[in-house]
Amino acid sequence: MAARRLWFDVGWLFAMGAELGSGRRAYCTSQAFAEVLRLPSKQLTKLVFPLQELERHFVPGSRPDLHLKIFNPSLDDIARAESVFTASSRNRIEYLSSAVRLDHAPDLRRPEVCFIGRSNVGKSSLIKALFSLAPEVEVRVSKKPGHTKKMNFFKVGKYFTLVDMPGYGYRAPEDFVDMVETYLKERKNLMRTFLLVDSVVGIQKTDNIAIEMCEEFALPYVMVLTKIDKSSKGHLLKQVLQIQKFVDTKTQGCFPQLFPVRAVRGRRHTSPKLYMPKCQAVPVACQKPGGKVQLPSPA
């Protein structure tokens, strides 16, 4: 078992609902999420909590070492997180700037969360889906790996900044290591790193480079499994269990629970498959001293 985790105190996450009030829901719910809430229980779980949905495919009586509910937001919590990613006159969401070096990055006091992953892992597509309720934000998605060459900074209201990092591996920028390593090591307001892993092929050698940087710099990070709709249930379960074992035995700073996401399809851009990453990013970035979470005022 790995040494004591660098951050495992997530008790404040469980208290998030109480902290934000248990009365009537005062937050706007998107049309897509409103439709999700009307789905039958099993189908809703499959869309919103895909890792929990996999639980029913285990062999009866087996006890796989999966952490399914360490981070277990309620549907109200998810609706509140959704409101943070909804653009309005009171909640401006916009592209800020790009940088190839840390000293070119915007000097911001807001907390930051960054997304990093291997080329063609689906990072830009995921970020585009996260901003689906902010139609004026343009996130370029390309079928060619290595499209993102700079660090791209996006303002999410007055609460935090989201950073889209260049992909590593195939067609990565020549100065990738210097650019990304310096950012991860020296960016003081970086609160959480979302490390994307292709669930079809699992953790690759290039992924280990990013994992080692997060571990070396004692960064709290989350492993997001992309493309879970590209594999059979059997293959996906095998990969999930292997990656979970890696997280449990080989890491100290990685959040113990995995976050799987599916590809975004259909005429609507909003994807319920991305609510868990949204809900993870928001309380982390909005946490105040003493553990208090401050989300937007009711609309």
CSV table of C-alpha atoms in Angstrom, one decimal:
chain,number,residue,atom,x,y,z
A,1,MET,CA,0.0,0.0,0.0
A,2,ALA,CA,1.3,3.5,-0.8
A,3,ALA,CA,2.3,5.8,2.0
A,4,ARG,CA,-0.3,8.0,3.7
A,5,ARG,CA,-2.0,10.0,1.0
A,6,LEU,CA,-1.1,13.7,0.7
A,7,TRP,CA,-4.7,14.7,0.8
A,8,PHE,CA,-7.6,12.5,1.8
A,9,ASP,CA,-9.6,14.8,4.0
A,10,VAL,CA,-12.8,14.9,1.9
A,11,GLY,CA,-15.2,15.1,4.8
A,12,TRP,CA,-16.1,18.6,3.8
A,13,LEU,CA,-17.4,17.3,0.5
A,14,PHE,CA,-20.0,15.2,2.2
A,15,ALA,CA,-21.1,18.2,4.2
A,16,MET,CA,-21.4,20.3,1.0
A,17,GLY,CA,-25.2,19.8,0.7
A,18,ALA,CA,-25.7,21.0,4.3
A,19,GLU,CA,-23.3,23.8,3.9
A,20,LEU,CA,-25.2,25.1,1.0
A,21,GLY,CA,-28.6,24.7,2.5
A,22,SER,CA,-31.2,21.9,2.5
A,23,GLY,CA,-34.2,24.0,1.6
A,24,ARG,CA,-35.8,24.4,-1.8
A,25,ARG,CA,-33.5,24.2,-4.8
A,26,ALA,CA,-32.8,27.8,-5.7
A,27,TYR,CA,-30.4,27.0,-8.5
A,28,CYS,CA,-31.3,26.9,-12.2
A,29,THR,CA,-31.3,23.5,-13.7
A,30,SER,CA,-30.4,23.1,-17.4
A,31,GLN,CA,-33.0,21.5,-19.7
A,32,ALA,CA,-30.8,18.5,-20.3
A,33,PHE,CA,-30.2,17.9,-16.6
A,34,ALA,CA,-33.9,18.4,-15.9
A,35,GLU,CA,-34.6,15.6,-18.4
A,36,VAL,CA,-32.0,13.4,-16.7
A,37,LEU,CA,-33.7,13.8,-13.4
A,38,ARG,CA,-36.9,12.3,-14.8
A,39,LEU,CA,-35.2,9.1,-16.0
A,40,PRO,CA,-35.7,5.8,-14.2
A,41,SER,CA,-33.3,5.2,-11.3
A,42,LYS,CA,-31.1,2.7,-13.1
A,43,GLN,CA,-30.7,4.8,-16.2
A,44,LEU,CA,-30.0,7.9,-14.2
A,45,THR,CA,-27.2,6.1,-12.3
A,46,LYS,CA,-25.7,4.9,-15.6
A,47,LEU,CA,-25.6,8.5,-17.0
A,48,VAL,CA,-24.6,10.5,-13.9
A,49,PHE,CA,-22.6,7.9,-11.9
A,50,PRO,CA,-21.0,5.6,-14.5
A,51,LEU,CA,-18.6,3.9,-12.1
A,52,GLN,CA,-21.4,2.9,-9.7
A,53,GLU,CA,-23.3,1.6,-12.7
A,54,LEU,CA,-20.4,-0.9,-13.4
A,55,GLU,CA,-20.9,-2.4,-10.0
A,56,ARG,CA,-23.8,-4.6,-11.2
A,57,HIS,CA,-21.5,-6.3,-13.7
A,58,PHE,CA,-19.2,-7.8,-11.0
A,59,VAL,CA,-19.3,-11.5,-10.3
A,60,PRO,CA,-21.8,-12.1,-7.4
A,61,GLY,CA,-20.0,-12.4,-4.1
A,62,SER,CA,-16.8,-10.7,-5.3
A,63,ARG,CA,-15.5,-7.7,-3.5
A,64,PRO,CA,-13.4,-5.6,-6.0
A,65,ASP,CA,-11.2,-3.0,-4.6
A,66,LEU,CA,-13.1,-0.1,-6.1
A,67,HIS,CA,-13.8,3.2,-4.3
A,68,LEU,CA,-17.3,4.0,-5.5
A,69,LYS,CA,-18.7,6.6,-3.1
A,70,ILE,CA,-15.8,8.5,-1.5
A,71,PHE,CA,-16.9,11.5,-3.5
A,72,ASN,CA,-20.7,11.0,-3.7
A,73,PRO,CA,-22.5,14.3,-4.5
A,74,SER,CA,-26.3,14.5,-4.4
A,75,LEU,CA,-28.3,15.5,-7.5
A,76,ASP,CA,-28.8,18.9,-5.8
A,77,ASP,CA,-25.0,19.2,-5.5
A,78,ILE,CA,-24.6,18.4,-9.1
A,79,ALA,CA,-27.2,20.9,-10.1
A,80,ARG,CA,-25.4,23.6,-8.1
A,81,ALA,CA,-22.1,22.6,-9.8
A,82,GLU,CA,-23.9,22.9,-13.1
A,83,SER,CA,-24.9,26.5,-12.3
A,84,VAL,CA,-21.2,27.4,-12.0
A,85,PHE,CA,-20.6,26.3,-15.6
A,86,THR,CA,-23.7,28.2,-16.8
A,87,ALA,CA,-22.8,31.5,-18.4
A,88,SER,CA,-24.9,34.5,-17.6
A,89,SER,CA,-24.6,38.3,-17.0
A,90,ARG,CA,-23.7,37.6,-13.4
A,91,ASN,CA,-21.5,34.6,-14.1
A,92,ARG,CA,-19.1,35.3,-17.0
A,93,ILE,CA,-17.3,32.4,-18.6
A,94,GLU,CA,-14.7,33.3,-21.2
A,95,TYR,CA,-11.4,32.5,-22.7
A,96,LEU,CA,-8.7,34.7,-21.2
A,97,SER,CA,-5.4,34.0,-22.9
A,98,SER,CA,-2.8,31.4,-24.0
A,99,ALA,CA,0.8,30.9,-22.9
A,100,VAL,CA,3.8,28.8,-23.9
A,101,ARG,CA,5.7,29.7,-20.7
A,102,LEU,CA,4.7,30.2,-17.1
A,103,ASP,CA,6.0,33.8,-17.1
A,104,HIS,CA,3.6,34.5,-20.1
A,105,ALA,CA,0.6,33.1,-18.2
A,106,PRO,CA,-2.0,35.6,-16.8
A,107,ASP,CA,-1.3,36.7,-13.2
A,108,LEU,CA,-4.5,35.6,-11.5
A,109,ARG,CA,-5.5,35.2,-7.9
A,110,ARG,CA,-8.4,32.9,-8.5
A,111,PRO,CA,-7.8,29.2,-7.8
A,112,GLU,CA,-7.0,27.1,-10.9
A,113,VAL,CA,-7.8,23.6,-12.0
A,114,CYS,CA,-5.9,22.1,-15.0
A,115,PHE,CA,-6.7,19.3,-17.4
A,116,ILE,CA,-3.8,17.3,-18.8
A,117,GLY,CA,-3.5,14.0,-20.8
A,118,ARG,CA,-2.0,12.1,-23.7
A,119,SER,CA,-2.6,13.4,-27.2
A,120,ASN,CA,-5.9,12.1,-28.6
A,121,VAL,CA,-7.2,11.2,-25.1
A,122,GLY,CA,-10.3,13.4,-25.6
A,123,LYS,CA,-9.2,16.3,-23.4
A,124,SER,CA,-10.4,19.1,-25.7
A,125,SER,CA,-13.7,17.3,-26.3
A,126,LEU,CA,-14.2,17.0,-22.6
A,127,ILE,CA,-13.4,20.7,-21.9
A,128,LYS,CA,-15.7,21.7,-24.7
A,129,ALA,CA,-18.5,19.7,-23.1
A,130,LEU,CA,-17.8,21.2,-19.7
A,131,PHE,CA,-18.4,24.6,-21.3
A,132,SER,CA,-21.5,23.5,-23.2
A,133,LEU,CA,-23.6,26.0,-21.2
A,134,ALA,CA,-21.3,28.8,-22.2
A,135,PRO,CA,-21.8,28.9,-26.0
A,136,GLU,CA,-19.6,31.9,-26.5
A,137,VAL,CA,-16.5,30.0,-25.2
A,138,GLU,CA,-14.7,28.4,-28.2
A,139,VAL,CA,-12.7,25.3,-27.5
A,140,ARG,CA,-11.2,23.9,-30.6
A,141,VAL,CA,-11.4,20.2,-31.1
A,142,SER,CA,-9.4,18.4,-33.8
A,143,LYS,CA,-9.4,14.8,-35.0
A,144,LYS,CA,-5.6,15.1,-35.3
A,145,PRO,CA,-3.7,14.4,-32.1
A,146,GLY,CA,-1.6,17.1,-30.6
A,147,HIS,CA,-3.8,20.0,-31.6
A,148,THR,CA,-3.3,22.0,-28.4
A,149,LYS,CA,0.1,23.5,-28.4
A,150,LYS,CA,-0.2,26.1,-25.6
A,151,MET,CA,-1.7,26.5,-22.1
A,152,ASN,CA,-5.1,27.9,-22.6
A,153,PHE,CA,-6.8,29.8,-19.7
A,154,PHE,CA,-10.5,30.1,-19.2
A,155,LYS,CA,-12.3,32.2,-16.6
A,156,VAL,CA,-15.2,30.4,-14.9
A,157,GLY,CA,-17.2,33.2,-13.3
A,158,LYS,CA,-15.5,34.8,-10.3
A,159,TYR,CA,-14.7,31.5,-8.8
A,160,PHE,CA,-11.8,29.8,-10.6
A,161,THR,CA,-9.8,29.4,-13.8
A,162,LEU,CA,-9.7,26.3,-15.9
A,163,VAL,CA,-6.5,25.5,-17.8
A,164,ASP,CA,-6.3,23.4,-20.9
A,165,MET,CA,-2.8,22.0,-21.1
A,166,PRO,CA,-1.0,20.7,-24.2
A,167,GLY,CA,-1.3,16.9,-24.8
A,168,TYR,CA,1.8,14.8,-24.2
A,169,GLY,CA,3.1,12.0,-26.4
A,170,TYR,CA,2.5,12.0,-30.1
A,171,ARG,CA,2.9,15.5,-31.7
A,172,ALA,CA,3.5,17.1,-28.3
A,173,PRO,CA,5.1,20.6,-28.4
A,174,GLU,CA,8.9,20.4,-28.3
A,175,ASP,CA,9.1,22.3,-25.1
A,176,PHE,CA,6.3,20.4,-23.5
A,177,VAL,CA,8.3,19.2,-20.5
A,178,ASP,CA,9.7,22.6,-19.7
A,179,MET,CA,6.3,24.3,-20.2
A,180,VAL,CA,4.1,21.8,-18.2
A,181,GLU,CA,6.7,20.9,-15.5
A,182,THR,CA,7.3,24.5,-14.7
A,183,TYR,CA,3.6,25.2,-14.5
A,184,LEU,CA,2.8,22.2,-12.3
A,185,LYS,CA,5.8,22.9,-10.0
A,186,GLU,CA,5.5,26.7,-9.6
A,187,ARG,CA,1.9,27.7,-10.1
A,188,LYS,CA,0.9,28.6,-6.6
A,189,ASN,CA,-2.9,28.8,-7.1
A,190,LEU,CA,-3.2,25.4,-8.8
A,191,MET,CA,-5.7,23.5,-6.6
A,192,ARG,CA,-6.4,20.3,-8.6
A,193,THR,CA,-5.1,18.5,-11.7
A,194,PHE,CA,-7.4,16.4,-13.8
A,195,LEU,CA,-5.2,13.7,-15.4
A,196,LEU,CA,-7.1,12.0,-18.3
A,197,VAL,CA,-6.3,8.4,-19.1
A,198,ASP,CA,-7.7,6.4,-22.1
A,199,SER,CA,-9.7,3.6,-20.6
A,200,VAL,CA,-9.3,1.5,-23.8
A,201,VAL,CA,-5.5,1.2,-23.5
A,202,GLY,CA,-5.0,2.0,-19.8
A,203,ILE,CA,-2.0,3.8,-18.3
A,204,GLN,CA,0.8,4.2,-20.9
A,205,LYS,CA,4.5,5.1,-20.4
A,206,THR,CA,3.8,8.7,-21.4
A,207,ASP,CA,1.0,8.8,-18.7
A,208,ASN,CA,3.6,7.8,-16.1
A,209,ILE,CA,5.6,10.9,-16.9
A,210,ALA,CA,2.6,13.1,-16.0
A,211,ILE,CA,1.8,11.0,-12.9
A,212,GLU,CA,5.5,11.2,-11.7
A,213,MET,CA,5.4,15.0,-12.1
A,214,CYS,CA,2.2,15.2,-10.0
A,215,GLU,CA,3.7,12.9,-7.4
A,216,GLU,CA,7.1,14.6,-7.3
A,217,PHE,CA,5.5,18.1,-6.8
A,218,ALA,CA,3.0,16.7,-4.2
A,219,LEU,CA,0.0,17.8,-6.3
A,220,PRO,CA,-3.5,16.6,-5.5
A,221,TYR,CA,-4.9,15.1,-8.8
A,222,VAL,CA,-7.8,13.1,-10.1
A,223,MET,CA,-7.7,10.4,-12.7
A,224,VAL,CA,-10.4,10.7,-15.3
A,225,LEU,CA,-11.0,7.7,-17.6
A,226,THR,CA,-12.1,8.7,-21.1
A,227,LYS,CA,-13.8,6.7,-23.9
A,228,ILE,CA,-15.5,4.2,-21.6
A,229,ASP,CA,-18.1,3.7,-24.3
A,230,LYS,CA,-15.4,2.3,-26.7
A,231,SER,CA,-14.9,-1.0,-24.9
A,232,SER,CA,-16.9,-4.0,-24.0
A,233,LYS,CA,-18.1,-4.2,-20.4
A,234,GLY,CA,-15.6,-7.0,-19.7
A,235,HIS,CA,-12.6,-5.1,-21.1
A,236,LEU,CA,-13.7,-1.9,-19.3
A,237,LEU,CA,-14.0,-3.7,-16.0
A,238,LYS,CA,-10.5,-5.2,-16.4
A,239,GLN,CA,-9.0,-1.8,-17.2
A,240,VAL,CA,-10.8,-0.1,-14.3
A,241,LEU,CA,-9.6,-2.6,-11.8
A,242,GLN,CA,-6.0,-2.4,-13.1
A,243,ILE,CA,-6.0,1.4,-12.9
A,244,GLN,CA,-7.6,1.3,-9.5
A,245,LYS,CA,-4.9,-1.0,-8.2
A,246,PHE,CA,-2.3,1.3,-9.7
A,247,VAL,CA,-3.8,4.3,-7.9
A,248,ASP,CA,-4.0,2.4,-4.6
A,249,THR,CA,-0.5,1.0,-4.6
A,250,LYS,CA,1.6,3.3,-6.7
A,251,THR,CA,0.4,6.9,-5.9
A,252,GLN,CA,0.1,9.1,-2.9
A,253,GLY,CA,-1.5,12.3,-4.3
A,254,CYS,CA,-4.1,10.8,-6.6
A,255,PHE,CA,-7.7,10.9,-5.4
A,256,PRO,CA,-8.6,7.2,-4.7
A,257,GLN,CA,-11.9,7.3,-6.7
A,258,LEU,CA,-11.8,7.1,-10.5
A,259,PHE,CA,-14.0,9.3,-12.7
A,260,PRO,CA,-15.1,7.7,-16.0
A,261,VAL,CA,-16.6,9.7,-18.8
A,262,ARG,CA,-18.2,8.8,-22.1
A,263,ALA,CA,-17.9,10.5,-25.4
A,264,VAL,CA,-20.4,13.3,-26.1
A,265,ARG,CA,-23.0,12.5,-28.7
A,266,GLY,CA,-26.3,13.7,-29.9
A,267,ARG,CA,-27.7,17.1,-31.0
A,268,ARG,CA,-27.4,18.5,-27.5
A,269,HIS,CA,-23.9,19.5,-26.5
A,270,THR,CA,-24.5,19.1,-22.8
A,271,SER,CA,-23.6,15.6,-21.6
A,272,PRO,CA,-24.8,14.2,-18.3
A,273,LYS,CA,-21.7,11.9,-18.4
A,274,LEU,CA,-19.6,14.9,-17.4
A,275,TYR,CA,-21.4,16.0,-14.2
A,276,MET,CA,-19.0,14.2,-11.9
A,277,PRO,CA,-15.9,16.1,-13.2
A,278,LYS,CA,-17.9,19.3,-13.0
A,279,CYS,CA,-18.9,18.5,-9.4
A,280,GLN,CA,-15.3,17.7,-8.5
A,281,ALA,CA,-13.8,20.8,-9.9
A,282,VAL,CA,-16.3,23.2,-8.4
A,283,PRO,CA,-16.0,22.5,-4.6
A,284,VAL,CA,-12.3,22.2,-4.8
A,285,ALA,CA,-11.9,25.6,-6.5
A,286,CYS,CA,-14.6,27.2,-4.4
A,287,GLN,CA,-13.3,26.0,-1.0
A,288,LYS,CA,-12.5,28.8,1.4
A,289,PRO,CA,-10.2,28.7,4.4
A,290,GLY,CA,-11.6,26.4,7.1
A,291,GLY,CA,-13.2,24.1,4.5
A,292,LYS,CA,-16.2,26.2,3.7
A,293,VAL,CA,-17.5,25.9,0.2
A,294,GLN,CA,-18.9,29.1,-1.4
A,295,LEU,CA,-20.9,28.6,-4.6
A,296,PRO,CA,-22.9,31.2,-6.5
A,297,SER,CA,-25.8,33.0,-5.0
A,298,PRO,CA,-29.2,31.7,-6.1
A,299,ALA,CA,-30.3,32.9,-9.5
